[in-house]
Amino acid sequence: MSRAIYPGSFDPVTYGHIDIIKRAAKIFDELTVSVLKNSAKTPLFSVDERVNMLKEVCMDLPNVKVESYSGLLAEYAEKNHTEVIIRGLRAVSDFEYELQIAQTNHKISPSVDTIFLTTSLEYSYLSSSIVREVAAYGGDIHHFVPDFIAKKVYERAGEKANGNK
Ligand code: COA
């Protein structure tokens, strides 16, 4: 059985991520979407909130499961007996960073390889921080994320703005 992990911060999951999830789910028998910690980022949503949003988004994809992990990605993949990590590449600017992560992960766990899927053209500009930024100023994010996520982002952005007053 072919298995892969699609890791990320998913803060929040966007249509760009969903595009990668759906395409990877067609390629592999089993796909695990996993929320991991990027220590350089301060998330808007808790790990549990991000996992729940992803679960709702992946509800209709029977071969996709959603998890979280708080350690190294390469070790997590090994523990799950998964040899493939999926990452999306949006533009050349993603490449250097992704190459470094992929090579580090392969060094830590030589059985683990990274496969890159090119992000569909219509989402190549998109990122979670763009979504958070547009929402923080009350802009329309419905083209970027599903409606139920847009609602949560506006709520959280509002709470944050009030907390900063
Ligand atoms: N569509 C839309 N946005 C996309 C995208 C796509 N197809 N592909 C990437 N992005 C965006 C994300 O929204 C995110 O945007 P943001 O920076 O504005 O939040 C950005 O690209 C990249 O984020 P993401 O894919 O979530 O990865 P990340 O760089 O935040 O985190 C981890 C990468 C979590 C996989 C990595 O930090 C990790 O492995 N952590 C575990 C600890 C570890 O092993 N560290 C050592 C790694 S060498």
CSV table of C-alpha atoms and ligand atoms in Angstrom, one decimal:
chain,number,residue,atom,x,y,z
A,1,MET,CA,0.0,0.0,0.0
A,2,SER,CA,1.4,3.4,-0.9
A,3,ARG,CA,1.4,6.0,1.8
A,4,ALA,CA,2.4,9.6,2.1
A,5,ILE,CA,2.4,12.4,4.7
A,6,TYR,CA,1.5,16.0,3.8
A,7,PRO,CA,2.9,18.1,6.6
A,8,GLY,CA,2.4,21.8,7.3
A,9,SER,CA,1.4,24.6,9.6
A,10,PHE,CA,-2.0,25.0,8.0
A,11,ASP,CA,-2.8,28.2,9.9
A,12,PRO,CA,-5.4,28.1,8.3
A,13,VAL,CA,-5.7,25.5,5.6
A,14,THR,CA,-6.4,27.3,2.2
A,15,TYR,CA,-7.7,26.3,-1.2
A,16,GLY,CA,-4.1,25.9,-2.2
A,17,HIS,CA,-3.5,23.2,0.4
A,18,ILE,CA,-6.8,21.6,-0.4
A,19,ASP,CA,-5.7,21.3,-4.1
A,20,ILE,CA,-2.5,19.6,-3.0
A,21,ILE,CA,-4.4,17.2,-0.6
A,22,LYS,CA,-6.9,16.2,-3.3
A,23,ARG,CA,-4.2,15.6,-5.9
A,24,ALA,CA,-1.9,13.6,-3.5
A,25,ALA,CA,-4.9,11.5,-2.4
A,26,LYS,CA,-5.3,10.4,-6.0
A,27,ILE,CA,-1.7,9.3,-6.2
A,28,PHE,CA,-1.4,7.5,-2.9
A,29,ASP,CA,-3.5,4.8,-1.3
A,30,GLU,CA,-3.3,6.6,2.0
A,31,LEU,CA,-2.5,10.2,2.8
A,32,THR,CA,-1.9,11.6,6.3
A,33,VAL,CA,-2.3,15.4,6.5
A,34,SER,CA,-0.4,16.4,9.6
A,35,VAL,CA,-0.2,19.7,11.5
A,36,LEU,CA,3.4,20.2,12.7
A,37,LYS,CA,5.2,23.0,14.4
A,38,ASN,CA,7.3,25.5,12.5
A,39,SER,CA,9.2,27.1,15.4
A,40,ALA,CA,9.7,30.3,13.4
A,41,LYS,CA,5.9,30.9,13.4
A,42,THR,CA,3.4,32.1,16.0
A,43,PRO,CA,0.1,30.5,15.0
A,44,LEU,CA,-3.3,32.2,15.0
A,45,PHE,CA,-5.1,28.9,15.7
A,46,SER,CA,-4.2,26.1,18.2
A,47,VAL,CA,-3.0,22.7,16.9
A,48,ASP,CA,-6.4,21.2,17.8
A,49,GLU,CA,-8.3,24.0,16.0
A,50,ARG,CA,-6.2,23.4,12.8
A,51,VAL,CA,-6.6,19.7,13.0
A,52,ASN,CA,-10.4,20.1,13.3
A,53,MET,CA,-10.6,22.5,10.3
A,54,LEU,CA,-8.6,20.0,8.3
A,55,LYS,CA,-10.8,17.1,9.3
A,56,GLU,CA,-13.8,19.0,8.1
A,57,VAL,CA,-12.2,19.9,4.8
A,58,CYS,CA,-11.1,16.2,4.3
A,59,MET,CA,-14.4,14.7,5.3
A,60,ASP,CA,-15.2,13.5,1.8
A,61,LEU,CA,-11.8,12.0,1.1
A,62,PRO,CA,-11.9,8.4,2.5
A,63,ASN,CA,-8.2,7.7,2.1
A,64,VAL,CA,-7.1,10.9,3.9
A,65,LYS,CA,-6.6,11.1,7.7
A,66,VAL,CA,-5.6,14.1,9.8
A,67,GLU,CA,-3.2,14.1,12.7
A,68,SER,CA,-0.7,16.4,14.5
A,69,TYR,CA,2.8,15.8,15.8
A,70,SER,CA,5.1,17.8,18.0
A,71,GLY,CA,8.5,16.5,17.0
A,72,LEU,CA,10.7,16.2,14.0
A,73,LEU,CA,9.0,15.5,10.7
A,74,ALA,CA,11.6,12.9,9.6
A,75,GLU,CA,11.1,10.9,12.9
A,76,TYR,CA,7.3,11.2,12.6
A,77,ALA,CA,7.4,9.7,9.0
A,78,GLU,CA,9.6,6.8,10.2
A,79,LYS,CA,7.4,6.1,13.2
A,80,ASN,CA,4.4,5.9,10.8
A,81,HIS,CA,6.3,3.7,8.4
A,82,THR,CA,5.8,6.3,5.7
A,83,GLU,CA,8.6,6.9,3.3
A,84,VAL,CA,7.1,9.8,1.3
A,85,ILE,CA,6.6,13.4,2.4
A,86,ILE,CA,4.5,15.6,0.1
A,87,ARG,CA,5.2,19.3,-0.2
A,88,GLY,CA,3.7,21.9,-2.5
A,89,LEU,CA,5.9,24.2,-4.6
A,90,ARG,CA,4.3,27.5,-5.5
A,91,ALA,CA,7.2,29.4,-7.1
A,92,VAL,CA,11.0,29.3,-7.5
A,93,SER,CA,11.1,31.3,-4.3
A,94,ASP,CA,9.9,28.2,-2.4
A,95,PHE,CA,12.5,26.0,-3.8
A,96,GLU,CA,15.6,26.8,-1.8
A,97,TYR,CA,13.8,26.5,1.5
A,98,GLU,CA,12.1,23.3,0.5
A,99,LEU,CA,15.3,21.7,-0.9
A,100,GLN,CA,17.0,22.4,2.4
A,101,ILE,CA,14.2,20.8,4.5
A,102,ALA,CA,13.9,17.8,2.1
A,103,GLN,CA,17.7,17.2,2.3
A,104,THR,CA,17.8,17.6,6.1
A,105,ASN,CA,14.9,15.2,6.5
A,106,HIS,CA,16.6,12.6,4.2
A,107,LYS,CA,19.8,12.9,6.2
A,108,ILE,CA,17.9,12.4,9.5
A,109,SER,CA,15.9,9.5,8.1
A,110,PRO,CA,17.5,8.1,4.9
A,111,SER,CA,14.4,6.0,4.1
A,112,VAL,CA,12.3,9.2,3.8
A,113,ASP,CA,12.0,11.0,0.5
A,114,THR,CA,10.2,14.2,-0.4
A,115,ILE,CA,8.0,14.5,-3.5
A,116,PHE,CA,7.0,18.0,-4.7
A,117,LEU,CA,3.7,18.8,-6.3
A,118,THR,CA,3.5,22.0,-8.2
A,119,THR,CA,0.7,24.2,-6.8
A,120,SER,CA,-2.1,24.8,-9.4
A,121,LEU,CA,-1.6,28.2,-11.1
A,122,GLU,CA,-4.7,29.8,-9.6
A,123,TYR,CA,-3.3,29.3,-6.1
A,124,SER,CA,0.3,30.1,-6.7
A,125,TYR,CA,0.0,33.5,-5.0
A,126,LEU,CA,-1.7,32.2,-1.9
A,127,SER,CA,-0.4,31.7,1.6
A,128,SER,CA,-1.9,31.3,5.1
A,129,SER,CA,-0.3,34.6,6.2
A,130,ILE,CA,-1.9,36.4,3.2
A,131,VAL,CA,-5.3,35.1,4.3
A,132,ARG,CA,-4.7,36.2,7.9
A,133,GLU,CA,-3.5,39.6,6.8
A,134,VAL,CA,-6.4,40.3,4.5
A,135,ALA,CA,-8.9,39.2,7.2
A,136,ALA,CA,-7.2,41.4,9.8
A,137,TYR,CA,-8.1,44.4,7.7
A,138,GLY,CA,-11.7,43.1,7.0
A,139,GLY,CA,-10.9,42.2,3.4
A,140,ASP,CA,-12.7,39.4,1.5
A,141,ILE,CA,-11.0,36.0,2.0
A,142,HIS,CA,-13.8,33.8,0.5
A,143,HIS,CA,-11.7,33.2,-2.6
A,144,PHE,CA,-8.9,31.8,-0.5
A,145,VAL,CA,-10.6,29.5,2.1
A,146,PRO,CA,-13.9,27.6,2.5
A,147,ASP,CA,-16.7,29.7,4.1
A,148,PHE,CA,-16.6,28.0,7.5
A,149,ILE,CA,-12.9,28.7,7.8
A,150,ALA,CA,-13.3,32.3,6.6
A,151,LYS,CA,-15.8,32.7,9.5
A,152,LYS,CA,-13.3,31.4,12.1
A,153,VAL,CA,-10.5,33.6,10.7
A,154,TYR,CA,-12.6,36.7,10.9
A,155,GLU,CA,-13.6,35.9,14.4
A,156,ARG,CA,-10.1,35.2,15.5
A,157,ALA,CA,-8.7,38.3,13.7
A,158,GLY,CA,-11.4,40.3,15.5
A,159,GLU,CA,-10.5,38.9,18.9
A,160,LYS,CA,-6.8,39.6,18.3
A,161,ALA,CA,-7.6,43.2,17.2
A,162,ASN,CA,-9.7,43.8,20.3
A,163,GLY,CA,-7.0,42.3,22.6
A,164,ASN,CA,-4.5,44.7,21.1
A,165,LYS,CA,-6.5,47.8,21.9
B,1,COA,N1,-1.2,26.6,-1.3
B,1,COA,C1,-1.3,27.7,-0.5
B,1,COA,N2,-0.3,28.0,0.4
B,1,COA,C2,0.7,27.2,0.4
B,1,COA,C3,0.9,26.1,-0.4
B,1,COA,C4,-0.2,25.8,-1.3
B,1,COA,N3,-0.1,24.8,-2.1
B,1,COA,N4,2.0,25.5,-0.2
B,1,COA,C5,2.6,26.2,0.8
B,1,COA,N5,1.8,27.2,1.2
B,1,COA,C6,2.1,28.3,2.1
B,1,COA,C7,1.5,28.0,3.5
B,1,COA,O1,0.2,28.6,3.6
B,1,COA,C8,2.5,28.7,4.3
B,1,COA,O2,2.2,30.1,4.4
B,1,COA,P1,2.6,31.0,5.6
B,1,COA,O3,4.1,31.0,5.6
B,1,COA,O4,2.1,32.3,5.2
B,1,COA,O5,2.1,30.4,6.8
B,1,COA,C9,3.8,28.5,3.6
B,1,COA,O6,3.5,28.3,2.3
B,1,COA,C10,4.6,27.3,4.0
B,1,COA,O7,4.0,26.7,5.1
B,1,COA,P2,3.7,25.2,5.3
B,1,COA,O8,3.6,24.4,4.1
B,1,COA,O9,2.6,25.2,6.3
B,1,COA,O10,5.0,24.8,5.9
B,1,COA,P3,5.8,25.5,7.0
B,1,COA,O11,7.1,26.0,6.4
B,1,COA,O12,5.1,26.5,7.9
B,1,COA,O13,6.1,24.3,8.0
B,1,COA,C11,6.8,22.1,8.5
B,1,COA,C12,6.8,23.2,7.5
B,1,COA,C13,5.8,22.2,9.6
B,1,COA,C14,6.6,20.9,7.7
B,1,COA,C15,8.2,22.1,9.1
B,1,COA,O14,8.4,23.3,9.9
B,1,COA,C16,8.5,20.9,10.0
B,1,COA,O15,8.8,19.9,9.5
B,1,COA,N6,8.4,21.0,11.3
B,1,COA,C17,8.6,19.9,12.2
B,1,COA,C18,9.9,20.1,12.9
B,1,COA,C19,11.0,19.7,12.0
B,1,COA,O16,11.2,18.5,11.6
B,1,COA,N7,11.9,20.6,11.6
B,1,COA,C20,13.1,20.4,10.8
B,1,COA,C21,12.7,20.6,9.4
B,1,COA,S1,14.3,20.4,8.5
